[in-house]
Amino acid sequence: MIQPIVLYGDPVLRVKCKPVTTVTDDVHKLVRDMLDTMHEAKGVGLAAPQVGVPIQLAVIDVSHDLECVSYVRVDGADVILTDIMPLIFLNPKLEPGKDKEIGEEGCLSIPDYRDKVKRSAGVKVTYETLDGKTQTIEADGLLARALQHEIDHLHGILFIDRLSAVAKVGMKRKIKRLMEEWEEDGLIKKK
Ligand code: ZN
């Protein structure tokens, strides 16, 4: 079932999310809802706090672009991108690679805003699956960027927090204007 996506300004986006200790039926249902919501919104990733649930769970689907990575490994073995999509991960631990790369990002919680963010070009992430297995994934490209973006969400961090000081000035102005539009459209409550 498609869920409403929490927009910027809601305090749930700033919470440090709790680890998932037991994968209950509610967690399975939440995952299904998150996948429906992400696909409907044409996003490449969605974190549980974005549907109002502050737990360490996120989903990613970058299978629309098979060229978006140059490698993907699960537990050290090369895999085919589409075979592991959508990726559903719990309690992730990020090991960012040393090389950095600038790329454009957006966020379903800040619609109509995109900006350039410097992130690690490659990452290794250790996470738990819905079956309770611990796995590692290594990737570069859009998948590495999406993993970092979603893991940030689980720590209450948004991509706009990672802009340069100069870019932040313009960002704040633009987001203020966007929030006024959301108010007018009834998407968020007036302060
Ligand atoms: Zn986001």
mmCIF file of N, CA and C in Angstrom, residues 50-118:
data_model
loop_
_atom_site.group_PDB
_atom_site.id
_atom_site.type_symbol
_atom_site.label_atom_id
_atom_site.label_comp_id
_atom_site.label_asym_id
_atom_site.label_seq_id
_atom_site.Cartn_x
_atom_site.Cartn_y
_atom_site.Cartn_z
ATOM 1 N N GLN A 50 11.096 8.095 6.375
ATOM 2 C CA GLN A 50 10.385 8.883 5.356
ATOM 3 C C GLN A 50 8.913 8.498 5.236
ATOM 4 N N VAL A 51 8.544 7.355 5.823
ATOM 5 C CA VAL A 51 7.115 7.044 5.937
ATOM 6 C C VAL A 51 6.700 7.099 7.407
ATOM 7 N N GLY A 52 7.521 7.786 8.204
ATOM 8 C CA GLY A 52 7.140 8.075 9.584
ATOM 9 C C GLY A 52 7.518 7.032 10.617
ATOM 10 N N VAL A 53 8.349 6.040 10.225
ATOM 11 C CA VAL A 53 8.734 4.982 11.169
ATOM 12 C C VAL A 53 10.247 5.046 11.419
ATOM 13 N N PRO A 54 10.668 5.522 12.591
ATOM 14 C CA PRO A 54 12.104 5.743 12.821
ATOM 15 C C PRO A 54 12.862 4.482 13.226
ATOM 16 N N ILE A 55 12.945 3.507 12.302
ATOM 17 C CA ILE A 55 13.734 2.294 12.533
ATOM 18 C C ILE A 55 14.759 2.159 11.414
ATOM 19 N N GLN A 56 15.820 1.372 11.701
ATOM 20 C CA GLN A 56 16.939 1.268 10.752
ATOM 21 C C GLN A 56 16.629 0.277 9.629
ATOM 22 N N LEU A 57 15.834 0.756 8.698
ATOM 23 C CA LEU A 57 15.397 -0.048 7.553
ATOM 24 C C LEU A 57 15.294 0.879 6.344
ATOM 25 N N ALA A 58 15.825 0.423 5.212
ATOM 26 C CA ALA A 58 15.694 1.214 3.985
ATOM 27 C C ALA A 58 15.632 0.285 2.780
ATOM 28 N N VAL A 59 15.139 0.813 1.677
ATOM 29 C CA VAL A 59 15.063 0.053 0.423
ATOM 30 C C VAL A 59 15.674 0.892 -0.701
ATOM 31 N N ILE A 60 16.243 0.185 -1.666
ATOM 32 C CA ILE A 60 16.855 0.849 -2.826
ATOM 33 C C ILE A 60 16.496 0.046 -4.065
ATOM 34 N N ASP A 61 16.224 0.732 -5.157
ATOM 35 C CA ASP A 61 16.065 0.056 -6.443
ATOM 36 C C ASP A 61 16.663 0.925 -7.542
ATOM 37 N N VAL A 62 17.818 0.506 -8.036
ATOM 38 C CA VAL A 62 18.467 1.255 -9.124
ATOM 39 C C VAL A 62 18.454 0.426 -10.415
ATOM 40 N N SER A 63 17.530 -0.551 -10.479
ATOM 41 C CA SER A 63 17.544 -1.469 -11.626
ATOM 42 C C SER A 63 17.082 -0.820 -12.931
ATOM 43 N N HIS A 64 16.621 0.447 -12.861
ATOM 44 C CA HIS A 64 16.234 1.138 -14.101
ATOM 45 C C HIS A 64 17.465 1.476 -14.942
ATOM 46 N N ASP A 65 18.654 1.440 -14.319
ATOM 47 C CA ASP A 65 19.860 1.827 -15.037
ATOM 48 C C ASP A 65 20.977 0.819 -14.764
ATOM 49 N N LEU A 66 21.108 -0.149 -15.664
ATOM 50 C CA LEU A 66 22.077 -1.229 -15.449
ATOM 51 C C LEU A 66 23.518 -0.744 -15.556
ATOM 52 N N GLU A 67 23.697 0.438 -16.126
ATOM 53 C CA GLU A 67 25.048 0.971 -16.315
ATOM 54 C C GLU A 67 25.467 1.867 -15.150
ATOM 55 N N CYS A 68 24.641 1.922 -14.117
ATOM 56 C CA CYS A 68 24.883 2.916 -13.068
ATOM 57 C C CYS A 68 25.966 2.503 -12.076
ATOM 58 N N VAL A 69 26.469 1.276 -12.194
ATOM 59 C CA VAL A 69 27.579 0.840 -11.338
ATOM 60 C C VAL A 69 28.621 0.158 -12.212
ATOM 61 N N SER A 70 29.894 0.144 -11.758
ATOM 62 C CA SER A 70 30.875 -0.642 -12.510
ATOM 63 C C SER A 70 31.146 -1.963 -11.807
ATOM 64 N N TYR A 71 30.742 -2.067 -10.538
ATOM 65 C CA TYR A 71 30.825 -3.368 -9.850
ATOM 66 C C TYR A 71 29.794 -3.423 -8.728
ATOM 67 N N VAL A 72 29.333 -4.611 -8.431
ATOM 68 C CA VAL A 72 28.516 -4.884 -7.235
ATOM 69 C C VAL A 72 28.959 -6.246 -6.727
ATOM 70 N N ARG A 73 29.275 -6.298 -5.452
ATOM 71 C CA ARG A 73 29.637 -7.580 -4.845
ATOM 72 C C ARG A 73 28.796 -7.799 -3.594
ATOM 73 N N VAL A 74 28.330 -9.016 -3.415
ATOM 74 C CA VAL A 74 27.637 -9.384 -2.176
ATOM 75 C C VAL A 74 28.474 -10.470 -1.520
ATOM 76 N N ASP A 75 28.842 -10.253 -0.278
ATOM 77 C CA ASP A 75 29.729 -11.166 0.459
ATOM 78 C C ASP A 75 30.983 -11.490 -0.358
ATOM 79 N N GLY A 76 31.494 -10.494 -1.056
ATOM 80 C CA GLY A 76 32.757 -10.645 -1.780
ATOM 81 C C GLY A 76 32.640 -11.207 -3.181
ATOM 82 N N ALA A 77 31.451 -11.676 -3.581
ATOM 83 C CA ALA A 77 31.286 -12.275 -4.911
ATOM 84 C C ALA A 77 30.542 -11.327 -5.841
ATOM 85 N N ASP A 78 31.032 -11.238 -7.095
ATOM 86 C CA ASP A 78 30.350 -10.395 -8.085
ATOM 87 C C ASP A 78 28.924 -10.880 -8.289
ATOM 88 N N VAL A 79 27.987 -9.941 -8.363
ATOM 89 C CA VAL A 79 26.589 -10.298 -8.618
ATOM 90 C C VAL A 79 26.046 -9.413 -9.729
ATOM 91 N N ILE A 80 24.925 -9.837 -10.302
ATOM 92 C CA ILE A 80 24.258 -9.035 -11.321
ATOM 93 C C ILE A 80 23.300 -8.091 -10.608
ATOM 94 N N LEU A 81 23.391 -6.823 -10.981
ATOM 95 C CA LEU A 81 22.633 -5.785 -10.278
ATOM 96 C C LEU A 81 21.152 -6.148 -10.131
ATOM 97 N N THR A 82 20.529 -6.574 -11.237
ATOM 98 C CA THR A 82 19.087 -6.834 -11.178
ATOM 99 C C THR A 82 18.732 -7.997 -10.238
ATOM 100 N N ASP A 83 19.714 -8.897 -10.024
ATOM 101 C CA ASP A 83 19.451 -10.051 -9.143
ATOM 102 C C ASP A 83 19.293 -9.641 -7.679
ATOM 103 N N ILE A 84 19.814 -8.474 -7.310
ATOM 104 C CA ILE A 84 19.754 -8.087 -5.891
ATOM 105 C C ILE A 84 18.829 -6.888 -5.667
ATOM 106 N N MET A 85 18.092 -6.503 -6.730
ATOM 107 C CA MET A 85 17.162 -5.376 -6.613
ATOM 108 C C MET A 85 15.737 -5.879 -6.497
ATOM 109 N N PRO A 86 14.847 -5.256 -5.741
ATOM 110 C CA PRO A 86 15.174 -4.161 -4.839
ATOM 111 C C PRO A 86 16.012 -4.666 -3.651
ATOM 112 N N LEU A 87 16.888 -3.825 -3.189
ATOM 113 C CA LEU A 87 17.718 -4.141 -2.031
ATOM 114 C C LEU A 87 16.973 -3.677 -0.773
ATOM 115 N N ILE A 88 16.830 -4.603 0.164
ATOM 116 C CA ILE A 88 16.141 -4.287 1.426
ATOM 117 C C ILE A 88 17.168 -4.486 2.525
ATOM 118 N N PHE A 89 17.482 -3.463 3.286
ATOM 119 C CA PHE A 89 18.545 -3.641 4.284
ATOM 120 C C PHE A 89 18.195 -3.043 5.640
ATOM 121 N N LEU A 90 18.642 -3.777 6.665
ATOM 122 C CA LEU A 90 18.375 -3.387 8.043
ATOM 123 C C LEU A 90 19.699 -3.179 8.771
ATOM 124 N N ASN A 91 19.684 -2.285 9.735
ATOM 125 C CA ASN A 91 20.813 -2.048 10.647
ATOM 126 C C ASN A 91 22.158 -1.926 9.915
ATOM 127 N N PRO A 92 22.236 -1.088 8.884
ATOM 128 C CA PRO A 92 23.463 -1.021 8.084
ATOM 129 C C PRO A 92 24.622 -0.314 8.799
ATOM 130 N N LYS A 93 25.828 -0.819 8.497
ATOM 131 C CA LYS A 93 27.066 -0.161 8.946
ATOM 132 C C LYS A 93 27.855 0.194 7.688
ATOM 133 N N LEU A 94 28.174 1.462 7.561
ATOM 134 C CA LEU A 94 28.822 1.962 6.340
ATOM 135 C C LEU A 94 30.329 2.061 6.501
ATOM 136 N N GLU A 95 31.068 1.546 5.494
ATOM 137 C CA GLU A 95 32.508 1.806 5.399
ATOM 138 C C GLU A 95 32.725 2.583 4.111
ATOM 139 N N PRO A 96 32.870 3.906 4.217
ATOM 140 C CA PRO A 96 33.035 4.710 3.005
ATOM 141 C C PRO A 96 34.436 4.565 2.420
ATOM 142 N N GLY A 97 34.536 4.501 1.117
ATOM 143 C CA GLY A 97 35.837 4.458 0.448
ATOM 144 C C GLY A 97 36.508 5.828 0.511
ATOM 145 N N LYS A 98 37.829 5.833 0.267
ATOM 146 C CA LYS A 98 38.577 7.090 0.385
ATOM 147 C C LYS A 98 38.291 8.068 -0.747
ATOM 148 N N ASP A 99 38.152 7.557 -1.973
ATOM 149 C CA ASP A 99 37.951 8.450 -3.124
ATOM 150 C C ASP A 99 36.563 9.081 -3.073
ATOM 151 N N LYS A 100 36.541 10.395 -3.325
ATOM 152 C CA LYS A 100 35.253 11.112 -3.288
ATOM 153 C C LYS A 100 34.827 11.487 -4.702
ATOM 154 N N GLU A 101 33.533 11.732 -4.839
ATOM 155 C CA GLU A 101 32.962 12.034 -6.146
ATOM 156 C C GLU A 101 31.784 12.986 -5.923
ATOM 157 N N ILE A 102 31.625 13.948 -6.827
ATOM 158 C CA ILE A 102 30.486 14.864 -6.690
ATOM 159 C C ILE A 102 29.382 14.406 -7.641
ATOM 160 N N GLY A 103 28.181 14.352 -7.144
ATOM 161 C CA GLY A 103 27.060 13.940 -7.996
ATOM 162 C C GLY A 103 25.783 14.625 -7.553
ATOM 163 N N GLU A 104 24.812 14.680 -8.486
ATOM 164 C CA GLU A 104 23.559 15.355 -8.158
ATOM 165 C C GLU A 104 22.622 14.401 -7.413
ATOM 166 N N GLU A 105 21.943 14.924 -6.425
ATOM 167 C CA GLU A 105 20.996 14.121 -5.646
ATOM 168 C C GLU A 105 19.699 14.862 -5.446
ATOM 169 N N GLY A 106 18.672 14.081 -5.205
ATOM 170 C CA GLY A 106 17.392 14.622 -4.768
ATOM 171 C C GLY A 106 16.901 13.732 -3.655
ATOM 172 N N CYS A 107 15.741 14.058 -3.100
ATOM 173 C CA CYS A 107 15.191 13.266 -2.003
ATOM 174 C C CYS A 107 13.675 13.345 -2.070
ATOM 175 N N LEU A 108 13.003 12.203 -1.909
ATOM 176 C CA LEU A 108 11.538 12.204 -1.983
ATOM 177 C C LEU A 108 10.920 13.052 -0.877
ATOM 178 N N SER A 109 11.684 13.333 0.187
ATOM 179 C CA SER A 109 11.167 14.182 1.271
ATOM 180 C C SER A 109 11.386 15.672 0.995
ATOM 181 N N ILE A 110 12.136 15.981 -0.067
ATOM 182 C CA ILE A 110 12.339 17.380 -0.467
ATOM 183 C C ILE A 110 12.067 17.473 -1.966
ATOM 184 N N PRO A 111 10.801 17.259 -2.368
ATOM 185 C CA PRO A 111 10.513 17.205 -3.804
ATOM 186 C C PRO A 111 10.881 18.512 -4.512
ATOM 187 N N ASP A 112 11.274 18.371 -5.769
ATOM 188 C CA ASP A 112 11.615 19.514 -6.628
ATOM 189 C C ASP A 112 12.875 20.238 -6.212
ATOM 190 N N TYR A 113 13.727 19.582 -5.435
ATOM 191 C CA TYR A 113 15.011 20.197 -5.102
ATOM 192 C C TYR A 113 16.121 19.199 -5.390
ATOM 193 N N ARG A 114 17.107 19.620 -6.157
ATOM 194 C CA ARG A 114 18.280 18.774 -6.423
ATOM 195 C C ARG A 114 19.526 19.602 -6.215
ATOM 196 N N ASP A 115 20.608 18.933 -5.796
ATOM 197 C CA ASP A 115 21.865 19.661 -5.648
ATOM 198 C C ASP A 115 23.033 18.678 -5.669
ATOM 199 N N LYS A 116 24.221 19.246 -5.773
ATOM 200 C CA LYS A 116 25.424 18.407 -5.889
ATOM 201 C C LYS A 116 25.979 18.085 -4.500
ATOM 202 N N VAL A 117 26.290 16.810 -4.306
ATOM 203 C CA VAL A 117 26.796 16.354 -3.010
ATOM 204 C C VAL A 117 28.067 15.531 -3.223
ATOM 205 N N LYS A 118 29.073 15.814 -2.385
ATOM 206 C CA LYS A 118 30.317 15.044 -2.438
ATOM 207 C C LYS A 118 30.178 13.822 -1.535
#
